[in-house]
mmCIF file of N, CA and C in Angstrom:
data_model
loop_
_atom_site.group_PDB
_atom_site.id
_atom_site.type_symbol
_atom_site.label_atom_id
_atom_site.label_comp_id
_atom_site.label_asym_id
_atom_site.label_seq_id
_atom_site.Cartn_x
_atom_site.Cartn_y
_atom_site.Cartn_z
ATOM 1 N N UNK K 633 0.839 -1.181 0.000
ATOM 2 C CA UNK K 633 0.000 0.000 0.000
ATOM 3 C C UNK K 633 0.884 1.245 0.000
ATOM 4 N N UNK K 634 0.335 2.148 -0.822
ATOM 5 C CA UNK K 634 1.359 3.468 -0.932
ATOM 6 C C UNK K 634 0.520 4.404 -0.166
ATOM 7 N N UNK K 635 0.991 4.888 0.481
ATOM 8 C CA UNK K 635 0.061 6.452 1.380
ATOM 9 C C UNK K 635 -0.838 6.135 2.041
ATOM 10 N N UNK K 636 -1.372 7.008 2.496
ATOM 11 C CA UNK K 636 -2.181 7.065 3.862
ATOM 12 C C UNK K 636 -3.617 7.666 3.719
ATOM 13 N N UNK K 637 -4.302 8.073 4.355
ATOM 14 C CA UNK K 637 -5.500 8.306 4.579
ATOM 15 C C UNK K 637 -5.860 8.649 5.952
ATOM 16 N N UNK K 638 -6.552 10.010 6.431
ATOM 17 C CA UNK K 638 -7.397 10.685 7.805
ATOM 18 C C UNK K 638 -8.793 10.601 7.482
ATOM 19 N N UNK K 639 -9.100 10.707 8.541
ATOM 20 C CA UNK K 639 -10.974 11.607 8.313
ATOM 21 C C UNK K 639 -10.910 11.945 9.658
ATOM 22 N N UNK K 640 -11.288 13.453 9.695
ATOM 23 C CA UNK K 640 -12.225 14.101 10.730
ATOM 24 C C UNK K 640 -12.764 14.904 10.498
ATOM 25 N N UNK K 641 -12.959 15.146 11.833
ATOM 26 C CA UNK K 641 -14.509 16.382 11.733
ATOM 27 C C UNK K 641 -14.486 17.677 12.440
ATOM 28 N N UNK K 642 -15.080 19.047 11.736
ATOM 29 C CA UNK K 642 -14.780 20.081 12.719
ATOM 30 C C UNK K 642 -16.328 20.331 13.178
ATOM 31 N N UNK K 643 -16.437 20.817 14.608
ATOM 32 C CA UNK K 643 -17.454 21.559 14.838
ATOM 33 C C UNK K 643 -18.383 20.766 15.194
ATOM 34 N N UNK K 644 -18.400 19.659 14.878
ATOM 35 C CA UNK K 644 -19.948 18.241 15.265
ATOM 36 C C UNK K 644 -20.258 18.140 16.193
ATOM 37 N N UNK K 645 -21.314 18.534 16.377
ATOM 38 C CA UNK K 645 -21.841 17.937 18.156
ATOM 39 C C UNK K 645 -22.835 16.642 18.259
ATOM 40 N N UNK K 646 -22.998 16.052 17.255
ATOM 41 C CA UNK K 646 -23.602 14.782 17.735
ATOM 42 C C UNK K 646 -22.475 13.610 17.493
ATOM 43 N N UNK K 647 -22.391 12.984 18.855
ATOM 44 C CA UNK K 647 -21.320 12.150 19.218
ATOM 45 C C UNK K 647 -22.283 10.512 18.210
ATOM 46 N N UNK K 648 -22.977 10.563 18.147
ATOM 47 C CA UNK K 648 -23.782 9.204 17.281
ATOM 48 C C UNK K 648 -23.180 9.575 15.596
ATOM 49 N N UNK K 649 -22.960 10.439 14.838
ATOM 50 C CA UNK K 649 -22.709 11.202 13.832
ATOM 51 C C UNK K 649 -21.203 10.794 14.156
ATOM 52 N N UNK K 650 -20.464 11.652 14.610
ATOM 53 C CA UNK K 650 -18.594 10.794 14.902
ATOM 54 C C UNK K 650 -18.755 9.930 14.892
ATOM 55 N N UNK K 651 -19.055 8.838 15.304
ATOM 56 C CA UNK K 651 -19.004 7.411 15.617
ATOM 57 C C UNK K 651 -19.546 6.805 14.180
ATOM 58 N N UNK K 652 -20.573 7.026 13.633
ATOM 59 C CA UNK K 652 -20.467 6.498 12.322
ATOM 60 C C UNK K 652 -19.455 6.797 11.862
ATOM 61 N N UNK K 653 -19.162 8.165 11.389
ATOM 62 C CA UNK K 653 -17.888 8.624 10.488
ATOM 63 C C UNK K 653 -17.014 7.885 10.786
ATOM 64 N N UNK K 654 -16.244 7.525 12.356
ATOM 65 C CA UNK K 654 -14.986 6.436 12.614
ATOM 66 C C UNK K 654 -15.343 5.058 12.168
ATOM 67 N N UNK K 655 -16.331 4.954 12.038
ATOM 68 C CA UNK K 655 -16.478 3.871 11.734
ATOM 69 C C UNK K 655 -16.699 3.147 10.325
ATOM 70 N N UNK K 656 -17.080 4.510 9.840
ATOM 71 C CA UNK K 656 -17.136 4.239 8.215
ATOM 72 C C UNK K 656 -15.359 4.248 7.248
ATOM 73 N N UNK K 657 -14.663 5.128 8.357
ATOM 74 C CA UNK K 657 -12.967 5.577 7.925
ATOM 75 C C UNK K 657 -12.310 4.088 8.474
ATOM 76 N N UNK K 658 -12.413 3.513 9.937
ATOM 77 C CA UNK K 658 -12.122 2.245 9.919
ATOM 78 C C UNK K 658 -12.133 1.195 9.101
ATOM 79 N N UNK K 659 -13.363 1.173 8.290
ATOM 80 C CA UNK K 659 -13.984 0.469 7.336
ATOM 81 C C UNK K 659 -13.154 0.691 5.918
ATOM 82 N N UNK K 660 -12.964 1.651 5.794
ATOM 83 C CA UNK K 660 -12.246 2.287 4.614
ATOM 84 C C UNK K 660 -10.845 2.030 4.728
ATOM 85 N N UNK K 661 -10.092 1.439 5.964
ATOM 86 C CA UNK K 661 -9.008 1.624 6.324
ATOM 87 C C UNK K 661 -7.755 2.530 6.686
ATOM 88 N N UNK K 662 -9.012 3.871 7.225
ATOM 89 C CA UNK K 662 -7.971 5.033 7.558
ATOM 90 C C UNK K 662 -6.816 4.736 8.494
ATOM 91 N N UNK K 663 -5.859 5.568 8.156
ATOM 92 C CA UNK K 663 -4.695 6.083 8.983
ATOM 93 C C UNK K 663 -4.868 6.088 10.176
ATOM 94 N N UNK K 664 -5.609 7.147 10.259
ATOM 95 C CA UNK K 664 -5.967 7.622 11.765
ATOM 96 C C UNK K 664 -7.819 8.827 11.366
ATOM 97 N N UNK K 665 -7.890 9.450 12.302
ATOM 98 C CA UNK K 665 -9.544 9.763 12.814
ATOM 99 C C UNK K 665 -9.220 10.959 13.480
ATOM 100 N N UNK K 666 -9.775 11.735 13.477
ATOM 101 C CA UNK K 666 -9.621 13.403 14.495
ATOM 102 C C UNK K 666 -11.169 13.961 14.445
ATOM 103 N N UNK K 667 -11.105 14.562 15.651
ATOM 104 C CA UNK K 667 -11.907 15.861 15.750
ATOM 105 C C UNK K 667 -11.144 16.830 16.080
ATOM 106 N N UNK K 668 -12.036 18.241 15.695
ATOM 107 C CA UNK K 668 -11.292 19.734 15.609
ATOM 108 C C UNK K 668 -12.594 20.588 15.912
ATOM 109 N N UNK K 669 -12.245 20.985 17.579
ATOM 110 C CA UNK K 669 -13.383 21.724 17.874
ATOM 111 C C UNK K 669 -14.829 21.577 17.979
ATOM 112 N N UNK K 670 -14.655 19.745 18.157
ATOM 113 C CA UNK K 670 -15.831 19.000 18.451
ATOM 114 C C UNK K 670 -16.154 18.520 19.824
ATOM 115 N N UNK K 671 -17.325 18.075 20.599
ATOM 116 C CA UNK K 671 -17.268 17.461 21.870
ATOM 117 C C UNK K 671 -17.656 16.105 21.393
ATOM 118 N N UNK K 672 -16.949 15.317 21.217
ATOM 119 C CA UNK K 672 -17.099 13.818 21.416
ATOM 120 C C UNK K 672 -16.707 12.958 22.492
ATOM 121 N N UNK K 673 -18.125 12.732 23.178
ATOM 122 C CA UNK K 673 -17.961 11.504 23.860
ATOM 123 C C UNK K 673 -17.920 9.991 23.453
ATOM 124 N N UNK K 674 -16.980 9.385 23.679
ATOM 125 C CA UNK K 674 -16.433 8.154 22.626
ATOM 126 C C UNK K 674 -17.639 7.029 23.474
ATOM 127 N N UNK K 675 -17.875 7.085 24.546
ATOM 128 C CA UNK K 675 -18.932 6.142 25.151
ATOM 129 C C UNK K 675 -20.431 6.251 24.348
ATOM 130 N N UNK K 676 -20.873 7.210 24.170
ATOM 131 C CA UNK K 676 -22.260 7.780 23.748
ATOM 132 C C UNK K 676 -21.668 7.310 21.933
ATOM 133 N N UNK K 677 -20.382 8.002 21.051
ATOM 134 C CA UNK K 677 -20.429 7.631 19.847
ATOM 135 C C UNK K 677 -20.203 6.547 19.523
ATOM 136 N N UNK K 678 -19.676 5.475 20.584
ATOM 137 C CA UNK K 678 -19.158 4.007 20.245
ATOM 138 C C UNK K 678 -20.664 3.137 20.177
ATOM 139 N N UNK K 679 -21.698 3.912 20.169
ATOM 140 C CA UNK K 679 -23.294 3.079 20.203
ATOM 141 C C UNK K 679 -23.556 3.307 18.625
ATOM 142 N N UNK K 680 -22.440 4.108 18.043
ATOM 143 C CA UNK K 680 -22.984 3.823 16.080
ATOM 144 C C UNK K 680 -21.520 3.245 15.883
ATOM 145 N N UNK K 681 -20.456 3.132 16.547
ATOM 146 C CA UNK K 681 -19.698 3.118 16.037
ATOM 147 C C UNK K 681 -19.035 1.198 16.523
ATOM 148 N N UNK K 682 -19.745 0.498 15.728
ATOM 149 C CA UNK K 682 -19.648 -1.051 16.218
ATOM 150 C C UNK K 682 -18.662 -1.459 15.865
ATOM 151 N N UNK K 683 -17.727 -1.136 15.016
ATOM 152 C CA UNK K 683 -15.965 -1.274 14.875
ATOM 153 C C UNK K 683 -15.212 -1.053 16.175
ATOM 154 N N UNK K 684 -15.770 -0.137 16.573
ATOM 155 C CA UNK K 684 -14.661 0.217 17.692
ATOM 156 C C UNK K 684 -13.510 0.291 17.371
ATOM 157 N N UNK K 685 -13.986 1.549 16.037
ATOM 158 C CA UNK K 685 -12.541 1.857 15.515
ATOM 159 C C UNK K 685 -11.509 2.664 16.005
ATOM 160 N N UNK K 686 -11.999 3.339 17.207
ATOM 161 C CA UNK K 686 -10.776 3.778 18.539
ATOM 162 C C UNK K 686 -9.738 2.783 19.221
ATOM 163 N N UNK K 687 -10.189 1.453 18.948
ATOM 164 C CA UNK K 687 -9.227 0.518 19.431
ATOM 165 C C UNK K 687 -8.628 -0.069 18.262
ATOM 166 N N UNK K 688 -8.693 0.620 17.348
ATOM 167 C CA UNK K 688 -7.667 -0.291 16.026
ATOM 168 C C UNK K 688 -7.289 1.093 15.344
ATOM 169 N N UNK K 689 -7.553 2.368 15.187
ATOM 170 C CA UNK K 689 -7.329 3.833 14.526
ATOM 171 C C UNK K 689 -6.844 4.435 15.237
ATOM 172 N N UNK K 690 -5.645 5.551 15.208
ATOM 173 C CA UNK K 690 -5.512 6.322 16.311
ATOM 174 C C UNK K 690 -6.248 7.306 16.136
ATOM 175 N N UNK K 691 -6.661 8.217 17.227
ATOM 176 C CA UNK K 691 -7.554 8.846 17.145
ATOM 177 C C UNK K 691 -7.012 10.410 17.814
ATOM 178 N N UNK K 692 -6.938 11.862 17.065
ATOM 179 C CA UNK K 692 -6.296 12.778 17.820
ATOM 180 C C UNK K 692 -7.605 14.009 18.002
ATOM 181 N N UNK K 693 -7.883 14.350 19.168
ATOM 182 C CA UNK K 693 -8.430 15.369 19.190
ATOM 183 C C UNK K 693 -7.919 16.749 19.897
ATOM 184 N N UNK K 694 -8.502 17.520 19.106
ATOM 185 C CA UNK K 694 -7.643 18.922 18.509
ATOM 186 C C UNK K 694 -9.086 19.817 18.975
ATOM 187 N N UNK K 695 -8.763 21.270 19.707
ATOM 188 C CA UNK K 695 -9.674 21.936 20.791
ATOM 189 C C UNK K 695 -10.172 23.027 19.489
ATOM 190 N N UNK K 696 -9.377 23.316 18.372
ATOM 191 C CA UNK K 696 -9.398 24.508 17.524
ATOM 192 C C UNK K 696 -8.777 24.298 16.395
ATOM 193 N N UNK K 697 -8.675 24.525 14.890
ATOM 194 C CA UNK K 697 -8.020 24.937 14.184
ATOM 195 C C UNK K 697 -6.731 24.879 14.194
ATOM 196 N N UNK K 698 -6.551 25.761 14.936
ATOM 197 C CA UNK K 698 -4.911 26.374 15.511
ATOM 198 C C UNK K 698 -4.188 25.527 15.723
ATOM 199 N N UNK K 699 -4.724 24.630 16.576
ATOM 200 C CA UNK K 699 -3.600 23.511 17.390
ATOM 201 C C UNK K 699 -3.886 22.256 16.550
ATOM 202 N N UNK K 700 -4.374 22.279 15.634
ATOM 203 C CA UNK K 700 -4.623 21.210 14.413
ATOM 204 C C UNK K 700 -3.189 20.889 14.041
ATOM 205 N N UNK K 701 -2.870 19.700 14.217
ATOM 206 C CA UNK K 701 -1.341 18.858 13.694
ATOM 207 C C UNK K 701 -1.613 17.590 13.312
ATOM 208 N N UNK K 702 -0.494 17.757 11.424
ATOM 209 C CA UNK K 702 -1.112 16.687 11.010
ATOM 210 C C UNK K 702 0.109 16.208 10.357
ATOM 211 N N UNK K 703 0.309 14.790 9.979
ATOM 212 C CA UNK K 703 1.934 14.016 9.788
ATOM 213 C C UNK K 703 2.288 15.597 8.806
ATOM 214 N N UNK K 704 4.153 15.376 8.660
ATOM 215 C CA UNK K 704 4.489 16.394 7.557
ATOM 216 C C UNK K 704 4.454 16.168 5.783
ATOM 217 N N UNK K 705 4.054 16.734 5.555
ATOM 218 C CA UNK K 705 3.563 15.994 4.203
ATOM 219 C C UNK K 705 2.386 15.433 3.686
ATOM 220 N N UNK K 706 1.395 15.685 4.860
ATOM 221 C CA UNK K 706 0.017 15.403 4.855
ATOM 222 C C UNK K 706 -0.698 16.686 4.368
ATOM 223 N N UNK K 707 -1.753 16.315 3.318
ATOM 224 C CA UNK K 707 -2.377 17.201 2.447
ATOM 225 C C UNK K 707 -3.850 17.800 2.916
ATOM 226 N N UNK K 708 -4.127 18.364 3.392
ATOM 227 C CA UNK K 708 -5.171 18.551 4.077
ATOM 228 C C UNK K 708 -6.513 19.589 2.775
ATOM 229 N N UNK K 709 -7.925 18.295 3.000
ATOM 230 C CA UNK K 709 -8.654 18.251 2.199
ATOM 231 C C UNK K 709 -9.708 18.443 2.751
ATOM 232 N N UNK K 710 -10.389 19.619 2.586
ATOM 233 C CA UNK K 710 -11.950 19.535 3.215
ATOM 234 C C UNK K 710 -13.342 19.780 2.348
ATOM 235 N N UNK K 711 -14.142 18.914 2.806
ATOM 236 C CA UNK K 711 -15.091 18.609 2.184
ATOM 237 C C UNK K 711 -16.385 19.637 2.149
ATOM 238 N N UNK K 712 -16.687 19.955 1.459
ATOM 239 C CA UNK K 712 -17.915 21.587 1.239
ATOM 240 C C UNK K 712 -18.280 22.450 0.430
ATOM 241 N N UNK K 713 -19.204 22.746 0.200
ATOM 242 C CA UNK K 713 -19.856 23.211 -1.180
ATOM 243 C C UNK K 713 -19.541 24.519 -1.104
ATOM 244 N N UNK K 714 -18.082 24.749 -1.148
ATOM 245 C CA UNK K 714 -17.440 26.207 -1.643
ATOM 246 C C UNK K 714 -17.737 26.417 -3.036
ATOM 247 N N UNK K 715 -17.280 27.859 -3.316
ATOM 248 C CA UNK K 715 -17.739 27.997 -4.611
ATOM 249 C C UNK K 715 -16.459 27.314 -5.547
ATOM 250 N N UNK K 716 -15.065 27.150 -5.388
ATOM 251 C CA UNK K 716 -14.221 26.747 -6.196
ATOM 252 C C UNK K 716 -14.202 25.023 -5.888
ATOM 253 N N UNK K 717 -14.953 24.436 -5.044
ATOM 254 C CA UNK K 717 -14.900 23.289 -4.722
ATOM 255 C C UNK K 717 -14.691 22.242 -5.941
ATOM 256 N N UNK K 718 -13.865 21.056 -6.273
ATOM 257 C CA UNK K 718 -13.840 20.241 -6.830
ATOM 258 C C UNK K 718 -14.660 19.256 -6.696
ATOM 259 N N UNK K 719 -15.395 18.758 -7.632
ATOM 260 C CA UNK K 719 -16.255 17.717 -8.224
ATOM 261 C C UNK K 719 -15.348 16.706 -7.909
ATOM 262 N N UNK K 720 -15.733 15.994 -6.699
ATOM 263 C CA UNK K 720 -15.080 14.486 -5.705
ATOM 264 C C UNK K 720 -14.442 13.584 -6.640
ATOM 265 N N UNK K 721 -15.381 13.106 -7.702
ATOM 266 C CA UNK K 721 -15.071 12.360 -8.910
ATOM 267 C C UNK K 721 -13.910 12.445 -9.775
ATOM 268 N N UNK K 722 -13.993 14.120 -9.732
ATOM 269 C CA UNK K 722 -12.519 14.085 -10.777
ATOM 270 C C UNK K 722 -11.316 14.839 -9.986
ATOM 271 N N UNK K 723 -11.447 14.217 -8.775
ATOM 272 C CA UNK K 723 -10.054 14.844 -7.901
ATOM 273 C C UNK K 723 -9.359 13.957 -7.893
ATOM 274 N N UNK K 724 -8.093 14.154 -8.038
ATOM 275 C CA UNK K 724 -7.093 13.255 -8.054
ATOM 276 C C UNK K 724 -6.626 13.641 -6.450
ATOM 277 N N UNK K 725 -6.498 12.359 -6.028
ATOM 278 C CA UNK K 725 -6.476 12.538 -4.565
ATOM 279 C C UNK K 725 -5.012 12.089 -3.616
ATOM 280 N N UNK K 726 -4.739 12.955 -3.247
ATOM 281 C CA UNK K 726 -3.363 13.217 -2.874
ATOM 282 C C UNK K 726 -2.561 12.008 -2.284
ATOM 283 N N UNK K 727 -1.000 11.366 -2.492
ATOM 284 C CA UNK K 727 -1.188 9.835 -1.496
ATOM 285 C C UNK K 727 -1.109 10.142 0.073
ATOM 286 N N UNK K 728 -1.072 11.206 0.396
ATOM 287 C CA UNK K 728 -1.190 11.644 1.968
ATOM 288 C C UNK K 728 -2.078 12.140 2.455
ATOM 289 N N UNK K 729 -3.046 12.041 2.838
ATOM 290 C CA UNK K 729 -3.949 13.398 2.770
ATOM 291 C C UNK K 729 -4.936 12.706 4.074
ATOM 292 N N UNK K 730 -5.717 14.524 4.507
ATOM 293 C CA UNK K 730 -6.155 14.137 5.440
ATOM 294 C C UNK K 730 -7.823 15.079 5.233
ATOM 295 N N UNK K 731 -9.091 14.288 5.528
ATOM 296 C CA UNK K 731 -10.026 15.125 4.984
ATOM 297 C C UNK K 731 -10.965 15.032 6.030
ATOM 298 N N UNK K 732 -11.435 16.464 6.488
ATOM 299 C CA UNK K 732 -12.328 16.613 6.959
ATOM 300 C C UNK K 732 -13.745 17.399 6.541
ATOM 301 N N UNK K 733 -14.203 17.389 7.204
ATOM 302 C CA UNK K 733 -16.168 17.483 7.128
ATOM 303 C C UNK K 733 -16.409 18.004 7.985
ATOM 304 N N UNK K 734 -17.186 19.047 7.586
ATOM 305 C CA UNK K 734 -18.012 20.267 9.342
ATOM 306 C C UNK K 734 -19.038 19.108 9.631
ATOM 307 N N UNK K 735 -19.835 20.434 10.180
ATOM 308 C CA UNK K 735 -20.923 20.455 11.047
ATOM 309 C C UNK K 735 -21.925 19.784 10.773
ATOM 310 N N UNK K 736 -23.099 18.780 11.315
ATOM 311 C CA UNK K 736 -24.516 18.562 10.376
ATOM 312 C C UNK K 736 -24.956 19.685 10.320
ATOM 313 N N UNK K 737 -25.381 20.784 10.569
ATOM 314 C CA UNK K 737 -25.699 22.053 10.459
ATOM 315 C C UNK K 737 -25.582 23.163 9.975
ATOM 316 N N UNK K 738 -24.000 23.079 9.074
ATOM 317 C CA UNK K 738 -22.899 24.573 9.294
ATOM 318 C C UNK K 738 -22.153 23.733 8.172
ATOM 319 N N UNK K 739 -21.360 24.592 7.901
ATOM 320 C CA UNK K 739 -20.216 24.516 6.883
ATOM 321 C C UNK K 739 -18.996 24.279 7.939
ATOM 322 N N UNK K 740 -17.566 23.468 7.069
ATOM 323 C CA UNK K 740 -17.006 23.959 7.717
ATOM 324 C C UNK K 740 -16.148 25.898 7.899
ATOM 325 N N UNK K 741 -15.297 25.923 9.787
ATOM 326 C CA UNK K 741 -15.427 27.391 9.360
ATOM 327 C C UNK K 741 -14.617 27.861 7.996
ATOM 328 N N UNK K 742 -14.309 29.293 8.307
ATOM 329 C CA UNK K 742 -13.794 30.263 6.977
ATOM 330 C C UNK K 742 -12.227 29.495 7.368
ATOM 331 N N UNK K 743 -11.929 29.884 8.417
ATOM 332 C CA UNK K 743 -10.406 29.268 9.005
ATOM 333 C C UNK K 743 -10.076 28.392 8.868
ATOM 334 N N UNK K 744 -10.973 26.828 8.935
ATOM 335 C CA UNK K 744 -10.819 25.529 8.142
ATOM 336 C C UNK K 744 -10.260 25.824 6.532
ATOM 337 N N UNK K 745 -11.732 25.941 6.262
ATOM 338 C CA UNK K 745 -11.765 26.390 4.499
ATOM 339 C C UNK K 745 -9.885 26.714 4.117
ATOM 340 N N UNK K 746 -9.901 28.016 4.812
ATOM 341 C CA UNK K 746 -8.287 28.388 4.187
ATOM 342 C C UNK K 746 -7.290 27.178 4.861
ATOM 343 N N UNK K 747 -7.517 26.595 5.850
ATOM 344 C CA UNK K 747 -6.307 25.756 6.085
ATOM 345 C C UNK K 747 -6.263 25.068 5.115
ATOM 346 N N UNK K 748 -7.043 24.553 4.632
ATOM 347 C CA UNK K 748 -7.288 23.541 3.787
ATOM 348 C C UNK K 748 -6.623 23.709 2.277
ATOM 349 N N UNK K 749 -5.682 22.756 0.899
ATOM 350 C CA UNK K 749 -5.192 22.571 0.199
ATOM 351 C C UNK K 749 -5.782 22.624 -0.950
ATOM 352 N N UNK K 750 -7.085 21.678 -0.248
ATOM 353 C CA UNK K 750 -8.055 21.859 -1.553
ATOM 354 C C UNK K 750 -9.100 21.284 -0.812
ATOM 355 N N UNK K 751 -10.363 21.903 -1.651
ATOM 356 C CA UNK K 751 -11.635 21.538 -1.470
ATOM 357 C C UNK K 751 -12.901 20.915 -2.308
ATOM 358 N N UNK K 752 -13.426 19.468 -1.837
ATOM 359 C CA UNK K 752 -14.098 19.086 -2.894
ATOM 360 C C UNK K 752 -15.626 18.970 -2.338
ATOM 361 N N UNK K 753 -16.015 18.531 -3.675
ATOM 362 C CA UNK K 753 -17.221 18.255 -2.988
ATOM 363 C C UNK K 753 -18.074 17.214 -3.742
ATOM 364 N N UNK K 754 -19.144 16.418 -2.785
ATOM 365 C CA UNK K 754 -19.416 15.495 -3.759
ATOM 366 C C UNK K 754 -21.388 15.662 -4.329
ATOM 367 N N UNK K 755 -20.420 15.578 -5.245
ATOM 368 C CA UNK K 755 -22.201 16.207 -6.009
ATOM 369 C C UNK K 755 -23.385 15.761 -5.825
#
């Protein structure tokens, strides 16, 4: 296998919502799993999340943006219907990369958005 693969999430407050997502990136065979400026309780999200992909993924959570750290060389990709956003399909997708997803509610923020390398979205 060449490269790696993340998924997290900024801003989510339903811990049932994380717990799928880890569990769908487990499934997928992510790297590793983060939240950024989320409250996840792993007891309450481990009731969608039947992998218990916290015990096989590492998992980093990050209070803000700011203190967001990710391997060096990791491409950071977020997912959202910006206006320059790339069509998911025809992104060629980085072999490092790490992608996150806001809010059920919200976009992710403006400060994400710019951290971010590139942005796709899936139609």
């Amino acid at each position: 296998m060449r490269g790696y693969f993340g998924i997290g999430v900024e801003g989510i407050s339903k811990a049932m919502n994380v717990g799928s997502i880890f569990r769908t990136a487990h499934a997928f065979d992510a790297a590793f799993v983060f939240t950024v400026g989320a409250a996840y309780a792993a007891a309450e999200g481990g009731r969608s999340d039947t992998s218990s992909s916290l015990r096989h993924t590492p998992f980093y959570e990050f209070p803000d943006h700011r203190s967001m750290i990710l391997p060096k060389k990791c491409t950071l990709v977020g997912i959202e219907l910006v206006k320059n956003s790339i069509d998911l399909p025809s992104f060629r997708h980085p072999a490092r990369a790490a992608y996150v997803l806001g809010p059920e509610r919200n976009n992710l923020s403006a400060q994400m958005v710019k951290k971010c390398e590139f942005v796709v979205k899936i139609p």
